[in-house]
CSV table of C-alpha atoms in Angstrom, one decimal:
chain,number,residue,atom,x,y,z
A,1,UNK,CA,105.4,58.5,122.7
A,2,UNK,CA,106.2,56.9,126.1
A,3,UNK,CA,107.9,60.1,127.3
A,4,UNK,CA,104.9,62.4,126.9
A,5,UNK,CA,102.6,59.8,128.3
A,6,UNK,CA,104.7,59.3,131.4
A,7,UNK,CA,105.0,63.1,131.8
A,8,UNK,CA,101.2,63.5,131.9
A,9,UNK,CA,101.1,61.0,134.8
A,10,UNK,CA,103.9,62.7,136.6
A,11,UNK,CA,102.2,66.1,136.1
A,12,UNK,CA,99.0,64.7,137.6
A,13,UNK,CA,100.9,64.1,140.9
A,14,UNK,CA,101.7,60.4,140.7
A,15,UNK,CA,105.1,59.1,141.9
A,16,UNK,CA,107.0,57.8,138.9
A,17,UNK,CA,110.0,55.5,138.5
A,18,UNK,CA,111.3,55.2,134.9
A,19,UNK,CA,113.6,53.0,132.9
A,20,UNK,CA,114.5,53.4,129.3
A,21,UNK,CA,117.5,51.9,127.4
A,22,UNK,CA,118.7,55.4,126.5
A,23,UNK,CA,118.8,57.4,129.8
A,24,UNK,CA,119.0,60.7,127.9
A,25,UNK,CA,115.5,60.3,126.7
A,26,UNK,CA,114.3,60.2,130.4
A,27,UNK,CA,116.1,63.3,131.5
A,28,UNK,CA,113.1,65.7,131.1
A,29,UNK,CA,111.1,63.3,133.4
A,30,UNK,CA,114.0,63.0,135.9
A,31,UNK,CA,114.3,66.8,136.1
A,32,UNK,CA,110.5,67.0,136.7
A,33,UNK,CA,110.8,64.6,139.7
A,34,UNK,CA,110.7,61.1,138.4
A,35,UNK,CA,113.1,58.5,139.9
A,36,UNK,CA,115.5,56.5,137.7
A,37,UNK,CA,115.8,52.7,137.7
A,38,UNK,CA,118.7,50.7,136.3
A,39,UNK,CA,116.5,48.0,134.7
A,40,UNK,CA,112.8,47.1,134.3
A,41,UNK,CA,112.8,44.8,137.4
A,42,UNK,CA,113.9,47.7,139.6
A,43,UNK,CA,111.3,50.1,138.1
A,44,UNK,CA,108.6,47.6,138.8
A,45,UNK,CA,109.7,46.4,142.3
A,46,UNK,CA,107.5,48.7,144.4
A,47,UNK,CA,105.0,49.9,141.8
A,48,UNK,CA,101.3,49.5,142.1
A,49,UNK,CA,100.9,49.9,138.4
A,50,UNK,CA,103.6,49.3,135.7
A,51,UNK,CA,103.3,50.8,132.2
A,52,UNK,CA,105.4,49.7,129.3
A,53,UNK,CA,106.0,50.9,125.8
A,54,UNK,CA,108.8,49.5,123.7
A,55,UNK,CA,109.4,48.7,120.1
A,56,UNK,CA,109.0,45.1,119.1
A,57,UNK,CA,107.4,41.9,120.5
A,58,UNK,CA,110.9,40.7,121.3
A,59,UNK,CA,111.4,43.8,123.5
A,60,UNK,CA,108.1,43.1,125.3
A,61,UNK,CA,109.2,39.6,126.0
A,62,UNK,CA,112.5,40.7,127.4
A,63,UNK,CA,111.0,43.5,129.5
A,64,UNK,CA,108.5,41.2,131.1
A,65,UNK,CA,110.0,37.7,131.1
A,66,UNK,CA,113.8,38.4,130.9
A,67,UNK,CA,116.2,37.9,133.7
A,68,UNK,CA,115.7,41.5,134.8
A,69,UNK,CA,112.1,41.5,133.7
A,70,UNK,CA,109.0,43.0,135.4
A,71,UNK,CA,107.4,39.7,136.3
A,72,UNK,CA,110.5,38.7,138.2
A,73,UNK,CA,110.1,41.5,140.7
A,74,UNK,CA,106.6,43.1,140.6
A,75,UNK,CA,104.6,42.7,143.8
A,76,UNK,CA,101.6,40.5,144.0
A,77,UNK,CA,98.5,42.4,143.2
A,78,UNK,CA,100.3,44.8,140.9
A,79,UNK,CA,98.8,45.7,137.5
A,80,UNK,CA,101.0,45.8,134.4
A,81,UNK,CA,99.7,47.6,131.3
A,82,UNK,CA,101.6,47.2,128.0
A,83,UNK,CA,101.0,50.1,125.6
A,84,UNK,CA,103.2,48.5,122.9
A,85,UNK,CA,101.6,47.3,119.7
A,86,UNK,CA,102.6,43.6,119.9
A,87,UNK,CA,101.6,40.1,119.2
A,88,UNK,CA,98.2,38.9,120.4
A,89,UNK,CA,99.7,35.5,121.2
A,90,UNK,CA,102.4,37.1,123.4
A,91,UNK,CA,99.7,39.1,125.2
A,92,UNK,CA,98.0,35.8,126.1
A,93,UNK,CA,101.3,34.4,127.2
A,94,UNK,CA,102.0,37.4,129.5
A,95,UNK,CA,98.5,37.2,130.9
A,96,UNK,CA,99.1,33.6,131.9
A,97,UNK,CA,102.6,34.3,133.3
A,98,UNK,CA,101.2,37.2,135.3
A,99,UNK,CA,98.3,35.2,136.8
A,100,UNK,CA,100.8,32.6,138.0
A,101,UNK,CA,102.7,35.4,139.8
A,102,UNK,CA,99.6,37.1,141.2
A,103,UNK,CA,100.0,40.0,138.7
A,104,UNK,CA,97.4,41.3,136.3
A,105,UNK,CA,98.7,42.0,132.8
A,106,UNK,CA,96.7,44.2,130.3
A,107,UNK,CA,97.5,44.5,126.7
A,108,UNK,CA,96.6,48.1,125.9
A,109,UNK,CA,98.0,49.3,122.5
A,110,UNK,CA,97.3,52.9,121.6
A,111,UNK,CA,96.6,55.0,118.5
A,112,UNK,CA,96.9,58.7,117.9
A,113,UNK,CA,100.6,59.2,117.3
A,114,UNK,CA,102.9,61.8,118.9
A,115,UNK,CA,100.1,64.4,118.8
A,116,UNK,CA,97.8,62.2,120.8
A,117,UNK,CA,100.5,61.3,123.3
A,118,UNK,CA,101.3,65.0,124.0
A,119,UNK,CA,97.7,66.1,124.2
A,120,UNK,CA,96.4,63.1,126.2
A,121,UNK,CA,94.0,62.2,123.5
A,122,UNK,CA,95.0,58.7,122.5
A,123,UNK,CA,92.7,55.9,121.7
A,124,UNK,CA,93.4,53.0,124.0
A,125,UNK,CA,92.2,49.5,123.3
A,126,UNK,CA,92.4,47.1,126.2
A,127,UNK,CA,92.5,43.3,126.7
A,128,UNK,CA,92.9,41.3,129.9
A,129,UNK,CA,91.2,41.0,133.2
A,130,UNK,CA,88.2,43.3,133.4
A,131,UNK,CA,88.7,44.2,137.2
A,132,UNK,CA,92.3,45.3,136.5
A,133,UNK,CA,91.1,47.4,133.6
A,134,UNK,CA,88.6,49.1,135.9
A,135,UNK,CA,91.2,49.8,138.5
A,136,UNK,CA,93.7,51.3,136.1
A,137,UNK,CA,91.2,53.3,134.0
A,138,UNK,CA,91.7,56.6,136.0
A,139,UNK,CA,95.3,56.5,135.0
A,140,UNK,CA,94.5,55.7,131.4
A,141,UNK,CA,92.2,58.7,131.3
A,142,UNK,CA,95.3,60.9,131.8
A,143,UNK,CA,96.7,59.8,128.4
A,144,UNK,CA,93.6,58.9,126.4
A,145,UNK,CA,90.1,60.1,125.6
A,146,UNK,CA,88.8,57.0,123.8
A,147,UNK,CA,89.4,54.1,126.2
A,148,UNK,CA,87.6,50.9,125.4
A,149,UNK,CA,87.7,47.4,127.1
A,150,UNK,CA,87.8,44.9,124.2
A,151,UNK,CA,87.8,41.6,126.1
A,152,UNK,CA,90.1,38.9,127.3
A,153,UNK,CA,93.9,38.9,126.9
A,154,UNK,CA,95.0,39.6,123.4
A,155,UNK,CA,91.8,41.4,122.4
A,156,UNK,CA,93.5,44.8,122.7
A,157,UNK,CA,96.2,43.7,120.3
A,158,UNK,CA,93.7,42.2,117.9
A,159,UNK,CA,91.8,45.5,117.9
A,160,UNK,CA,95.0,47.4,117.2
A,161,UNK,CA,95.6,45.1,114.2
A,162,UNK,CA,92.1,46.3,112.9
A,163,UNK,CA,93.4,49.8,113.4
A,164,UNK,CA,96.6,49.3,111.5
A,165,UNK,CA,94.8,47.4,108.7
A,166,UNK,CA,92.5,50.4,108.3
A,167,UNK,CA,95.4,52.9,108.4
A,168,UNK,CA,97.4,51.0,105.8
A,169,UNK,CA,94.8,51.4,103.0
A,170,UNK,CA,93.8,54.9,104.2
A,171,UNK,CA,97.4,56.1,103.9
A,172,UNK,CA,97.6,54.9,100.4
A,173,UNK,CA,94.4,56.7,99.5
A,174,UNK,CA,95.6,60.0,101.1
A,175,UNK,CA,98.9,59.8,99.1
A,176,UNK,CA,97.1,59.0,95.8
A,177,UNK,CA,94.6,61.8,96.4
A,178,UNK,CA,97.3,64.4,96.9
A,179,UNK,CA,99.2,63.2,93.9
A,180,UNK,CA,96.0,63.4,91.8
A,181,UNK,CA,95.3,66.9,93.0
A,182,UNK,CA,98.8,68.0,92.0
A,183,UNK,CA,98.6,66.3,88.6
A,184,UNK,CA,95.3,68.1,87.8
A,185,UNK,CA,96.8,71.5,88.7
A,186,UNK,CA,94.8,71.9,91.9
A,187,UNK,CA,96.0,73.6,95.1
A,188,UNK,CA,96.2,70.6,97.4
A,189,UNK,CA,95.7,72.8,100.5
A,190,UNK,CA,92.4,74.0,99.1
A,191,UNK,CA,91.5,70.4,98.2
A,192,UNK,CA,92.0,69.3,101.8
A,193,UNK,CA,89.6,72.0,102.9
A,194,UNK,CA,86.9,70.3,100.9
A,195,UNK,CA,87.6,66.6,101.4
A,196,UNK,CA,88.7,66.5,105.0
A,197,UNK,CA,85.2,67.3,106.3
A,198,UNK,CA,83.4,65.1,103.8
A,199,UNK,CA,83.0,61.3,103.6
A,200,UNK,CA,86.8,61.0,103.0
A,201,UNK,CA,87.6,62.6,106.4
A,202,UNK,CA,90.0,60.8,108.6
A,203,UNK,CA,92.7,61.3,111.3
A,204,UNK,CA,95.3,60.6,108.6
A,205,UNK,CA,93.9,63.2,106.3
A,206,UNK,CA,93.7,65.8,109.1
A,207,UNK,CA,97.1,65.2,110.7
A,208,UNK,CA,99.4,63.6,108.2
A,209,UNK,CA,98.3,65.1,104.8
A,210,UNK,CA,99.4,68.6,106.0
A,211,UNK,CA,102.8,67.2,107.0
A,212,UNK,CA,103.2,65.7,103.5
A,213,UNK,CA,102.4,69.1,102.0
A,214,UNK,CA,105.0,70.7,104.1
A,215,UNK,CA,107.5,68.0,103.1
A,216,UNK,CA,107.7,67.1,106.7
A,217,UNK,CA,108.5,63.4,106.9
A,218,UNK,CA,109.9,63.3,110.4
A,219,UNK,CA,108.4,60.6,112.6
A,220,UNK,CA,105.3,60.7,114.7
A,221,UNK,CA,105.3,57.0,114.2
A,222,UNK,CA,108.3,55.2,112.6
A,223,UNK,CA,108.0,53.5,109.2
A,224,UNK,CA,109.9,50.5,110.7
A,225,UNK,CA,107.3,50.1,113.5
A,226,UNK,CA,104.4,50.3,111.1
A,227,UNK,CA,106.1,47.6,109.0
A,228,UNK,CA,106.3,45.5,112.1
A,229,UNK,CA,102.6,46.1,112.9
A,230,UNK,CA,101.6,45.2,109.4
A,231,UNK,CA,103.6,42.0,109.5
A,232,UNK,CA,101.8,40.9,112.7
A,233,UNK,CA,98.4,41.9,111.2
A,234,UNK,CA,99.1,39.9,108.0
A,235,UNK,CA,100.2,36.8,110.0
A,236,UNK,CA,97.0,37.0,112.1
A,237,UNK,CA,94.8,37.5,109.1
A,238,UNK,CA,96.5,34.6,107.3
A,239,UNK,CA,95.8,32.4,110.3
A,240,UNK,CA,92.2,33.4,110.2
A,241,UNK,CA,92.0,32.6,106.4
A,242,UNK,CA,91.3,36.2,105.4
A,243,UNK,CA,92.2,38.1,102.2
A,244,UNK,CA,93.8,41.5,102.9
A,245,UNK,CA,94.8,43.0,99.5
A,246,UNK,CA,94.9,46.6,100.8
A,247,UNK,CA,97.2,45.6,103.6
A,248,UNK,CA,99.4,43.5,101.3
A,249,UNK,CA,99.8,46.4,98.9
A,250,UNK,CA,100.7,48.8,101.7
A,251,UNK,CA,103.3,46.4,103.0
A,252,UNK,CA,105.0,46.3,99.6
A,253,UNK,CA,105.1,50.1,99.3
A,254,UNK,CA,106.5,50.5,102.8
A,255,UNK,CA,109.1,47.8,102.1
A,256,UNK,CA,110.3,50.0,99.2
A,257,UNK,CA,110.8,52.8,101.7
A,258,UNK,CA,112.8,50.6,104.0
A,259,UNK,CA,115.0,49.5,101.1
A,260,UNK,CA,115.7,53.2,100.4
A,261,UNK,CA,116.9,53.7,104.0
A,262,UNK,CA,113.7,55.6,105.2
A,263,UNK,CA,112.7,53.2,108.0
A,264,UNK,CA,113.2,56.0,110.6
A,265,UNK,CA,110.9,58.4,108.8
A,266,UNK,CA,107.3,58.9,109.7
A,267,UNK,CA,104.5,56.8,108.1
A,268,UNK,CA,103.5,59.8,106.0
A,269,UNK,CA,106.8,59.2,104.1
A,270,UNK,CA,104.8,56.7,102.0
A,271,UNK,CA,104.2,59.7,99.7
A,272,UNK,CA,107.8,59.5,98.8
A,273,UNK,CA,107.4,55.9,97.5
A,274,UNK,CA,104.6,57.1,95.2
A,275,UNK,CA,106.6,60.2,94.2
A,276,UNK,CA,109.6,58.1,93.3
A,277,UNK,CA,107.5,55.8,91.2
A,278,UNK,CA,106.1,58.6,89.0
A,279,UNK,CA,109.3,60.8,88.8
């Protein structure tokens, strides 16, 4: 997702310096005029705004706080904006470390998948210093259409946990509905015409159910990343003393997918877990 998002900023006329652990993934951006950096600190050194999107909280920590990390080199007054879905507690830690260095750090996880990244239609949920959010909002509007300031550091990540909890149960419902349609001899494509615009309508039903019906389980968002997100959400919910039976059930089903070696498939591959159970 980071590549298309960076491309939209480059296409809008902004100067862009990029770093990714696999340089080949950045080649389209480099051919379009972006500059290459050898490590995160180099990418951040002269930047007014730094955007990051990596995989895991451990990656976020290394990118920001490691020996070649962003907060070691970013200039005072810079804004750092992390699009990664990560730990709320880590977002608070980065906010504090950034303030000590004279740098504003926003946690700004996104939702909308690969389609939203390409189309610039992501939902972006932001936490951190409000003045920094206002300053960076014009850039956020290049990649998102629903951009909401949620509050202090960590609030963006907590909001993304709400998003992932809702998706977890929704994805189960979509898979179960499609299996039910098939078991009753209905044409699932025709069923989708009826239910997608009714009370059952959702992004998942509109964008991922058609992929399931095409047997397209390639990733817009990796199973392994969703498992990571659900683990964070479950931990945060437990700390708050909450029951999350839907989330817990989804975690078990996705764990079965991972055990089958399907961690690098898209989240819609949950259908395969159900299919395997009834076959």
